[in-house]
XYZ file of N, CA and C in Angstrom:
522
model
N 0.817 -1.199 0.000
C 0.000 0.000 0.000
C 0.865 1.270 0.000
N 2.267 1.734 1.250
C 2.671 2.745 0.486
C 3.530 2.584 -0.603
N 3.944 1.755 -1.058
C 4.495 1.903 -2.545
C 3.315 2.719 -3.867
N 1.820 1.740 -3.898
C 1.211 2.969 -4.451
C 0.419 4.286 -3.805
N 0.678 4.098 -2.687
C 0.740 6.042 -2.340
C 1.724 7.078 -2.505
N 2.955 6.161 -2.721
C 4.234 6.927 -3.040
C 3.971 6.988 -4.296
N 3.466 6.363 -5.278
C 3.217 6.189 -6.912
C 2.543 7.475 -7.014
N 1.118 7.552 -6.140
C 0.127 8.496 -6.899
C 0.688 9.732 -6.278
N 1.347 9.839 -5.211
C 1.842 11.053 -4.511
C 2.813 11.726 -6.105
N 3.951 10.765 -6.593
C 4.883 11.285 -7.608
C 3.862 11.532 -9.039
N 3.074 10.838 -8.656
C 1.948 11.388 -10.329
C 1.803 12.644 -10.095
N 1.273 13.130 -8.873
C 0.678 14.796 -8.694
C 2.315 15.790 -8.834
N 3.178 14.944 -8.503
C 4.669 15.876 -8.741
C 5.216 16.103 -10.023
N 4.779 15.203 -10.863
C 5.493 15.024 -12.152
C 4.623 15.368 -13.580
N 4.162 16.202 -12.960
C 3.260 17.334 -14.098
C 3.195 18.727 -14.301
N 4.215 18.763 -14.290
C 4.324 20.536 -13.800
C 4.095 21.513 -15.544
N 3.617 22.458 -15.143
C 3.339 23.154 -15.903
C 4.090 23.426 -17.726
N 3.746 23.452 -18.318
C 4.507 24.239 -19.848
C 5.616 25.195 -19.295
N 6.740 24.873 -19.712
C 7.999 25.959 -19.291
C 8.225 27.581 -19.976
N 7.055 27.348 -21.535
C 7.088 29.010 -21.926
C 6.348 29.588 -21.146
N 5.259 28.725 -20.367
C 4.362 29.948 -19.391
C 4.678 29.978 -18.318
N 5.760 30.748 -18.185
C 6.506 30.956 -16.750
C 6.706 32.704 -16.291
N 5.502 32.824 -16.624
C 5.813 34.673 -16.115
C 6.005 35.344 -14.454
N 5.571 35.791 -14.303
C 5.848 36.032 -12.845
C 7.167 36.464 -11.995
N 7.178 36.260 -10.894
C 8.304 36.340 -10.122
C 9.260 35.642 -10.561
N 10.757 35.886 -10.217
C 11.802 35.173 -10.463
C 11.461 33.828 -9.199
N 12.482 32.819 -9.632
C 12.516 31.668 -8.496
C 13.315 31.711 -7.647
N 12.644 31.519 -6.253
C 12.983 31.661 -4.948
C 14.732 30.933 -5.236
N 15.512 31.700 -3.937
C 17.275 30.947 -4.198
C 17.388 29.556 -3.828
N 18.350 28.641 -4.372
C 18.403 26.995 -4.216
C 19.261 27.505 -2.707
N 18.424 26.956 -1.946
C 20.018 25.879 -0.873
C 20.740 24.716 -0.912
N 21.440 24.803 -0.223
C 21.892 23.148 -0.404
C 21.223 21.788 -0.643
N 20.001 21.720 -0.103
C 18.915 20.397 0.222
C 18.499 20.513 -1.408
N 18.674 21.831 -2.074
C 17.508 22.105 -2.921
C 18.111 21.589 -4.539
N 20.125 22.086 -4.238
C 20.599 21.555 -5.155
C 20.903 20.048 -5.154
N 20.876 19.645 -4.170
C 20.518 18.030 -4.068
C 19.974 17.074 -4.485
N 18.517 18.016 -4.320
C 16.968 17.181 -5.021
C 17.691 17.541 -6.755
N 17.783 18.564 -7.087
C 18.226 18.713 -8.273
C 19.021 17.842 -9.094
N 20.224 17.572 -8.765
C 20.930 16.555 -8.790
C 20.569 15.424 -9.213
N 20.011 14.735 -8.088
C 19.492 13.140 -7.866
C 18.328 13.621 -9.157
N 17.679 14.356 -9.365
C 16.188 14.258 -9.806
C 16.863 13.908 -11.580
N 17.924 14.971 -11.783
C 18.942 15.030 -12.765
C 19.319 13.480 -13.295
N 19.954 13.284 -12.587
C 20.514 11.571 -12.965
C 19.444 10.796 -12.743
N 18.160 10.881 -11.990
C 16.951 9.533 -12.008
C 16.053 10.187 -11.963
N 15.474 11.063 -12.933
C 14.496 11.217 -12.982
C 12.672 10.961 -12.512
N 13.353 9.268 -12.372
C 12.185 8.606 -11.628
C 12.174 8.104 -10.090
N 13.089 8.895 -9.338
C 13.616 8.450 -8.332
C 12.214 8.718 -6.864
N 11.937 7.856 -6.170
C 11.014 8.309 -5.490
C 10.600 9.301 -4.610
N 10.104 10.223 -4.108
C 10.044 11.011 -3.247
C 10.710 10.582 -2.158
N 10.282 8.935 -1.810
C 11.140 8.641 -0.375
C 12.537 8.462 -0.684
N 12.800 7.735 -1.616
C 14.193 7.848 -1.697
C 15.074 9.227 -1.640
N 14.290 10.249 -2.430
C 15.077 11.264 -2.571
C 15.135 12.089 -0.949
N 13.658 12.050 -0.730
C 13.931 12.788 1.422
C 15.231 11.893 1.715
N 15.320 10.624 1.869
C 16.302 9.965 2.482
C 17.766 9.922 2.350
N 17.841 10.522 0.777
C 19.569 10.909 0.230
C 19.637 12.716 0.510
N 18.304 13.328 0.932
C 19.294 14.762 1.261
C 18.971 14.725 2.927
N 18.126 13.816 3.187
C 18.345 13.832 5.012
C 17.288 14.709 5.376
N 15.643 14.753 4.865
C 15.150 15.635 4.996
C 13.570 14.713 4.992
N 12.263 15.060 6.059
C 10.835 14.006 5.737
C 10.791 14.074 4.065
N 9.767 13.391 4.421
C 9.117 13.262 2.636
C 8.230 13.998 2.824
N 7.363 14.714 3.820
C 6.691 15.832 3.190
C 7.806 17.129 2.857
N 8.861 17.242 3.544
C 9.767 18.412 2.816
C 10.173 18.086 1.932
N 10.525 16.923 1.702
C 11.219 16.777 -0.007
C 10.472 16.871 -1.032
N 8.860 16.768 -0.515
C 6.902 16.671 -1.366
C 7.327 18.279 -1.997
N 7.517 18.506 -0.433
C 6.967 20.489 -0.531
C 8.315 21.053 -1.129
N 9.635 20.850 -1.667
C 10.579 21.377 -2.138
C 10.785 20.907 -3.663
N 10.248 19.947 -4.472
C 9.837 19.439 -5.420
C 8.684 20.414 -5.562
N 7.644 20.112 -4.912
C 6.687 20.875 -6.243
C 6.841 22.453 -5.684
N 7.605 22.895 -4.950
C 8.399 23.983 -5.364
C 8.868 24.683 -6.403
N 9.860 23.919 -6.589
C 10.876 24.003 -7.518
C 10.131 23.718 -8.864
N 9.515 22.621 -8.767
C 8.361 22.874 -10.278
C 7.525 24.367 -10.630
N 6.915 24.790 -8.828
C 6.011 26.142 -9.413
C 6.789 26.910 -9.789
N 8.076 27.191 -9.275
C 9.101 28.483 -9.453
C 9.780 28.151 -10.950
N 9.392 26.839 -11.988
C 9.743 26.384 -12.834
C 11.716 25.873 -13.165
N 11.830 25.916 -11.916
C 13.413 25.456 -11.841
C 13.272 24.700 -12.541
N 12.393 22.969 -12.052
C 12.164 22.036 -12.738
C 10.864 22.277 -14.033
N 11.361 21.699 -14.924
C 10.397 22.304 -16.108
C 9.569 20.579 -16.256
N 10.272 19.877 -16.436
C 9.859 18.742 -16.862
C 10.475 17.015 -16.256
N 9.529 16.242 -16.402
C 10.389 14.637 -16.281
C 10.819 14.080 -17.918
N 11.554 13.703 -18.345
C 11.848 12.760 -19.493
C 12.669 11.696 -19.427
N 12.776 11.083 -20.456
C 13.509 10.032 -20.500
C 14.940 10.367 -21.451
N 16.160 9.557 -21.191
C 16.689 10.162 -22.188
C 16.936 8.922 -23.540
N 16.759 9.400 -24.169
C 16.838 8.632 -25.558
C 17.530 8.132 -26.475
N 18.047 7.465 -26.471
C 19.148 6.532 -27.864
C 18.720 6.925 -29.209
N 18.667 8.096 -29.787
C 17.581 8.462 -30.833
C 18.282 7.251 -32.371
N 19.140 6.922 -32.270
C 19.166 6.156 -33.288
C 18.632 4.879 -33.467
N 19.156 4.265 -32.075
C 18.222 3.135 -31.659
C 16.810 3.336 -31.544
N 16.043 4.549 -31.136
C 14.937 4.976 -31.876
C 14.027 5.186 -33.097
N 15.132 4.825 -34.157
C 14.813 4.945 -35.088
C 14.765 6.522 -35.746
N 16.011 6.957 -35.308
C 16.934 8.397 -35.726
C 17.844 8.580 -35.930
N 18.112 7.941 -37.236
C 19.977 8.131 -36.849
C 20.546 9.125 -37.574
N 20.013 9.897 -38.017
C 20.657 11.362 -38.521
C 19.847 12.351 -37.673
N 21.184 13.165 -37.199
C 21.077 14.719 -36.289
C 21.905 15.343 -36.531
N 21.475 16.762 -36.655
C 22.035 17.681 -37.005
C 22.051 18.732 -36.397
N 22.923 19.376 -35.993
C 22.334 21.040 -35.762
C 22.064 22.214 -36.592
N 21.641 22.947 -36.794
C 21.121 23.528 -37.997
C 20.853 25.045 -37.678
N 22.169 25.963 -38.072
C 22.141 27.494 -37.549
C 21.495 28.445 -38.447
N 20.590 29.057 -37.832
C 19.756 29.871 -38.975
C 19.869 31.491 -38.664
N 20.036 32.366 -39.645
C 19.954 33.285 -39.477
C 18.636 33.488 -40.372
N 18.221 34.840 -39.358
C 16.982 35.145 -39.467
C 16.285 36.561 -39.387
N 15.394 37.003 -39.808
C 14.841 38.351 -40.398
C 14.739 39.317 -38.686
N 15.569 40.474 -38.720
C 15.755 41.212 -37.201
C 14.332 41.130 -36.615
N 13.934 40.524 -35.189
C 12.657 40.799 -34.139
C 11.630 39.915 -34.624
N 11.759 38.883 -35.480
C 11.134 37.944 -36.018
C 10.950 36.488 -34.980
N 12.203 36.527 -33.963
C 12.372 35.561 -33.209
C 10.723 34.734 -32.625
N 10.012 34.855 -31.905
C 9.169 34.401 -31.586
C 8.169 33.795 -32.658
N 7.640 34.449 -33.849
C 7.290 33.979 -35.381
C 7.999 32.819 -35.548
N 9.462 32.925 -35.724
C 10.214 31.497 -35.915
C 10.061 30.514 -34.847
N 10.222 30.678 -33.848
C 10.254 29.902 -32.587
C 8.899 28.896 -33.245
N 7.657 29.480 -32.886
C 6.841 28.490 -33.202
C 6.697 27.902 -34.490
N 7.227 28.149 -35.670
C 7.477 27.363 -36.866
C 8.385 26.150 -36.241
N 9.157 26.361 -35.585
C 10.314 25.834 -35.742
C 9.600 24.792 -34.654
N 8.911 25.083 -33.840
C 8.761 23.672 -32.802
C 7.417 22.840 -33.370
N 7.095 23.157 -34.349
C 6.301 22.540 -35.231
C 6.414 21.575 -35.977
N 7.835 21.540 -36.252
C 9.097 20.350 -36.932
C 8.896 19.432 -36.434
N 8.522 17.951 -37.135
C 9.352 16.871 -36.731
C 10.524 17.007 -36.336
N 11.389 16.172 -35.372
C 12.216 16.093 -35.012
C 13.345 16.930 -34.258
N 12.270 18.214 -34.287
C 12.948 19.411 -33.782
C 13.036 18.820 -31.945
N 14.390 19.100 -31.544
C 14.615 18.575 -30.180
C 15.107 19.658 -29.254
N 15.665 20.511 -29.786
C 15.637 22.167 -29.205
C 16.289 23.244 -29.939
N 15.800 24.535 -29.412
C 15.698 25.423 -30.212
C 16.468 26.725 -29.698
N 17.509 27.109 -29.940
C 18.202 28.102 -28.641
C 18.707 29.890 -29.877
N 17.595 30.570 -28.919
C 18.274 32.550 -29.594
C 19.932 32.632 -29.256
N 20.693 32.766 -30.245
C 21.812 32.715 -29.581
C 22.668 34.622 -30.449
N 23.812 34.788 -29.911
C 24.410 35.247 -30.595
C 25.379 34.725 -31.216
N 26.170 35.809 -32.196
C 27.291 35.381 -32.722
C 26.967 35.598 -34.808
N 27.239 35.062 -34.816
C 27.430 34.855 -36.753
C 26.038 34.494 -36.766
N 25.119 33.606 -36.499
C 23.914 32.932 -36.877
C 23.231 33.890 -35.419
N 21.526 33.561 -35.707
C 20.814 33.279 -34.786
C 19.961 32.491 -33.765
N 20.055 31.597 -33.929
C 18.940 30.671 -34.284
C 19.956 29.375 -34.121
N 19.844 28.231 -33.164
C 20.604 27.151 -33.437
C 19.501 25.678 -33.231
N 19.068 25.141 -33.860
C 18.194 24.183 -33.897
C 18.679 22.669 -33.724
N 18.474 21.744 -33.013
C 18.953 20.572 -33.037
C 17.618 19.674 -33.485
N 17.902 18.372 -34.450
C 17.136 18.258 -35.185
C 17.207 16.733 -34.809
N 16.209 15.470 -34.891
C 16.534 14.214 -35.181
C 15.889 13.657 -36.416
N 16.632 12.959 -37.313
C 15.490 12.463 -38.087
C 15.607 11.087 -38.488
N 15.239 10.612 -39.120
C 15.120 9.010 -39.369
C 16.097 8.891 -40.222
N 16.622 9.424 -41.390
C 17.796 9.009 -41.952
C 18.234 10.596 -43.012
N 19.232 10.865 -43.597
C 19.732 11.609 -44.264
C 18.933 12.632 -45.191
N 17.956 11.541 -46.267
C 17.558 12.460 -47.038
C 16.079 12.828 -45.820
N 15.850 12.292 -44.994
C 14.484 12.910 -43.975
C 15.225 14.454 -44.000
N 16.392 14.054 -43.455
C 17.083 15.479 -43.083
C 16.864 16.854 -44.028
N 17.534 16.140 -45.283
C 17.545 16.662 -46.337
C 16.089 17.270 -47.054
N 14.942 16.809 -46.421
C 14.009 17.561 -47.112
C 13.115 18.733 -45.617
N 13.929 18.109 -44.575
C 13.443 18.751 -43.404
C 14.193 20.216 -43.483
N 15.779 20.608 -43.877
C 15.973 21.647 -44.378
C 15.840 22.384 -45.737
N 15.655 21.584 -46.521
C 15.078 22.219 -47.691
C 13.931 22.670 -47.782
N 13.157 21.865 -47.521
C 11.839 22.329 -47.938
C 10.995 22.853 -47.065
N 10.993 22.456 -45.552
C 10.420 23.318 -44.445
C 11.312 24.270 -43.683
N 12.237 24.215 -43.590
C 13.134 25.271 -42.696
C 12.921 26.586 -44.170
N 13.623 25.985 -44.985
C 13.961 27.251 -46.323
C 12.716 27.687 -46.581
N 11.638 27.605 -45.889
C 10.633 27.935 -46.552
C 9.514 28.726 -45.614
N 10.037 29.272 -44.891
C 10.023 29.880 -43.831
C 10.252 31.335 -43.785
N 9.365 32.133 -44.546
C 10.091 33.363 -44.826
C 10.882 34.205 -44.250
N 10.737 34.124 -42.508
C 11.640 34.601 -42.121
C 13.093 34.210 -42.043
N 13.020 32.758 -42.480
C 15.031 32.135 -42.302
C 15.675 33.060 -43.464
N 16.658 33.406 -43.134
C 17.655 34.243 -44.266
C 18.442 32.995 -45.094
N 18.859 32.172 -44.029
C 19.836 31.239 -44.796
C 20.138 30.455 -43.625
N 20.278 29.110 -44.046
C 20.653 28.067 -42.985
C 22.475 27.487 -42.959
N 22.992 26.340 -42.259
C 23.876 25.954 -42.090
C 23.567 24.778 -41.410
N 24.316 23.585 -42.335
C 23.697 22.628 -41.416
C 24.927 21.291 -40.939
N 25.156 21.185 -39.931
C 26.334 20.828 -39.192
C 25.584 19.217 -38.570
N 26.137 18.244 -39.658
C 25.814 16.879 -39.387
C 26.172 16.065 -37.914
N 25.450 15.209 -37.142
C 26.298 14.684 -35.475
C 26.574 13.350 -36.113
N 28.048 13.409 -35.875
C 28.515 11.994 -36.048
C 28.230 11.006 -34.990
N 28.503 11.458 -33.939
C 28.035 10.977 -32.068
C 28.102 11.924 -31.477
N 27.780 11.365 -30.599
C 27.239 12.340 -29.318
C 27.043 11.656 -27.834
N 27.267 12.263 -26.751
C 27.375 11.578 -25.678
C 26.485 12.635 -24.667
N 25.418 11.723 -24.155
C 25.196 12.728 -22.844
C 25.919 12.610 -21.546
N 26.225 14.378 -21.172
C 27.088 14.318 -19.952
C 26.831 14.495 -18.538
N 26.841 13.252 -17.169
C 26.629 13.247 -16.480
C 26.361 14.720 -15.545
N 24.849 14.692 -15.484
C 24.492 15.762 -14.349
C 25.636 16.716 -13.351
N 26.702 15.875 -13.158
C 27.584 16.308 -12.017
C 28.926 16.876 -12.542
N 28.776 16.681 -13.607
C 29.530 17.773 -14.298
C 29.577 19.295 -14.532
């Protein structure tokens, strides 16, 4: 019995809001306990409420109430899994730098998360604007995912597209 009260307790934790609708106040400062939960939540995503009170030394209603904290203040945006996208059935990724028409940014933003395979999307500076990471099922997917929908986008000026040979994700504690 508490194994599924600990279940439905982490269902009500692990829904936290859309991360563009985050207006409001800035988020309250991390303490130590807080970069902790962070951490652990980081590397196991699915880790239990009790487990996690018990690795920063704190009840499980404070570790309840510092979790969905950190979700309202949107520290934490989301739970996922992380993905083998080739073994997924993705084995071409790319990143893909776009420059783009001045104050247009938000117009593009939502084209752009409209994409298959679009996996994130970052305003950056420098030479380009715009840096897109992409997955797709094989080469020419790629190939018609920048041709024909990115280029076609009236606001992209011109793309660049920078193939991933591999890639490694890097441990949280880094």
């Amino acid at each position: 019995m508490a194994d599924e009260q600990m279940a439905d307790e982490w269902e009500q934790v692990v829904s936290p809001a859309p991360a563009a609708a985050l207006p409001g106040p800035p988020a309250r400062p991390l303490d130590a306990v807080d970069r902790d939960i962070l951490r652990i939540l980081q590397t196991d995503g699915r880790a239990s409420i009790r487990s996690v009170a018990e690795r920063v030394h704190v009840s499980r209603a404070n570790a309840y109430a510092r979790i969905n904290r950190l979700i309202d203040d949107g520290v934490i945006r989301g739970f996922s899994a992380r993905v083998n996208h080739e073994r997924a059935g993705h084995g071409a990724s790319a990143y893909i730098t776009l420059k783009i028409v001045q104050n247009s940014w938000r117009t593009v933003r939502e084209q752009l998360q409209a994409l298959p395979g679009a996996a994130h999307i970052a305003l950056v500076s420098g030479d380009f604007d715009v840096l897109l990471l992409v997955h797709t099922p094989d080469n020419r997917t790629l190939r018609e995912l920048v041709l024909t929908k990115l280029q076609s986008i009236p606001e992209v000026l011109s793309t660049r597209t920078l193939l991933v040979f591999e890639e490694t994700d890097l441990d949280p504690d880094h």
